[in-house]
Amino acid sequence: MSLILPKESRERESKLVQIRRPLVPARHRTKM
């Protein structure tokens, strides 16, 4: 987690989540 603008980090996280969601359904969520 880098200290970047909240908007940019949120957009990047949302994109990563969209791509990682199908790959890691619940395991990633439990880690968070």
mmCIF file of C-alpha atoms in Angstrom:
data_model
loop_
_atom_site.group_PDB
_atom_site.id
_atom_site.type_symbol
_atom_site.label_atom_id
_atom_site.label_comp_id
_atom_site.label_asym_id
_atom_site.label_seq_id
_atom_site.Cartn_x
_atom_site.Cartn_y
_atom_site.Cartn_z
ATOM 1 C CA MET A 1 0.000 0.000 0.000
ATOM 2 C CA SER A 2 1.804 3.108 -1.199
ATOM 3 C CA LEU A 3 0.939 6.594 0.019
ATOM 4 C CA ILE A 4 -0.744 7.777 -3.180
ATOM 5 C CA LEU A 5 -3.810 9.924 -3.772
ATOM 6 C CA PRO A 6 -6.869 8.164 -2.351
ATOM 7 C CA LYS A 7 -8.692 8.503 -5.679
ATOM 8 C CA GLU A 8 -5.861 6.947 -7.685
ATOM 9 C CA SER A 9 -5.278 4.189 -5.133
ATOM 10 C CA ARG A 10 -9.031 3.482 -5.038
ATOM 11 C CA GLU A 11 -9.260 3.295 -8.822
ATOM 12 C CA ARG A 12 -6.202 1.055 -8.967
ATOM 13 C CA GLU A 13 -7.529 -1.172 -6.190
ATOM 14 C CA SER A 14 -10.945 -1.420 -7.834
ATOM 15 C CA LYS A 15 -9.255 -2.472 -11.092
ATOM 16 C CA LEU A 16 -7.050 -4.986 -9.287
ATOM 17 C CA VAL A 17 -10.053 -6.315 -7.390
ATOM 18 C CA GLN A 18 -12.050 -6.707 -10.612
ATOM 19 C CA ILE A 19 -9.211 -8.712 -12.148
ATOM 20 C CA ARG A 20 -8.299 -10.574 -8.955
ATOM 21 C CA ARG A 21 -11.895 -11.287 -7.926
ATOM 22 C CA PRO A 22 -12.369 -14.140 -10.416
ATOM 23 C CA LEU A 23 -8.899 -15.498 -9.613
ATOM 24 C CA VAL A 24 -9.305 -15.257 -5.833
ATOM 25 C CA PRO A 25 -12.963 -15.295 -4.774
ATOM 26 C CA ALA A 26 -12.960 -15.597 -0.980
ATOM 27 C CA ARG A 27 -9.333 -16.323 -0.080
ATOM 28 C CA HIS A 28 -8.211 -12.789 -0.919
ATOM 29 C CA ARG A 29 -11.191 -11.337 0.978
ATOM 30 C CA THR A 30 -10.320 -13.333 4.089
ATOM 31 C CA LYS A 31 -6.727 -12.082 3.915
ATOM 32 C CA MET A 32 -7.890 -8.469 3.810
#
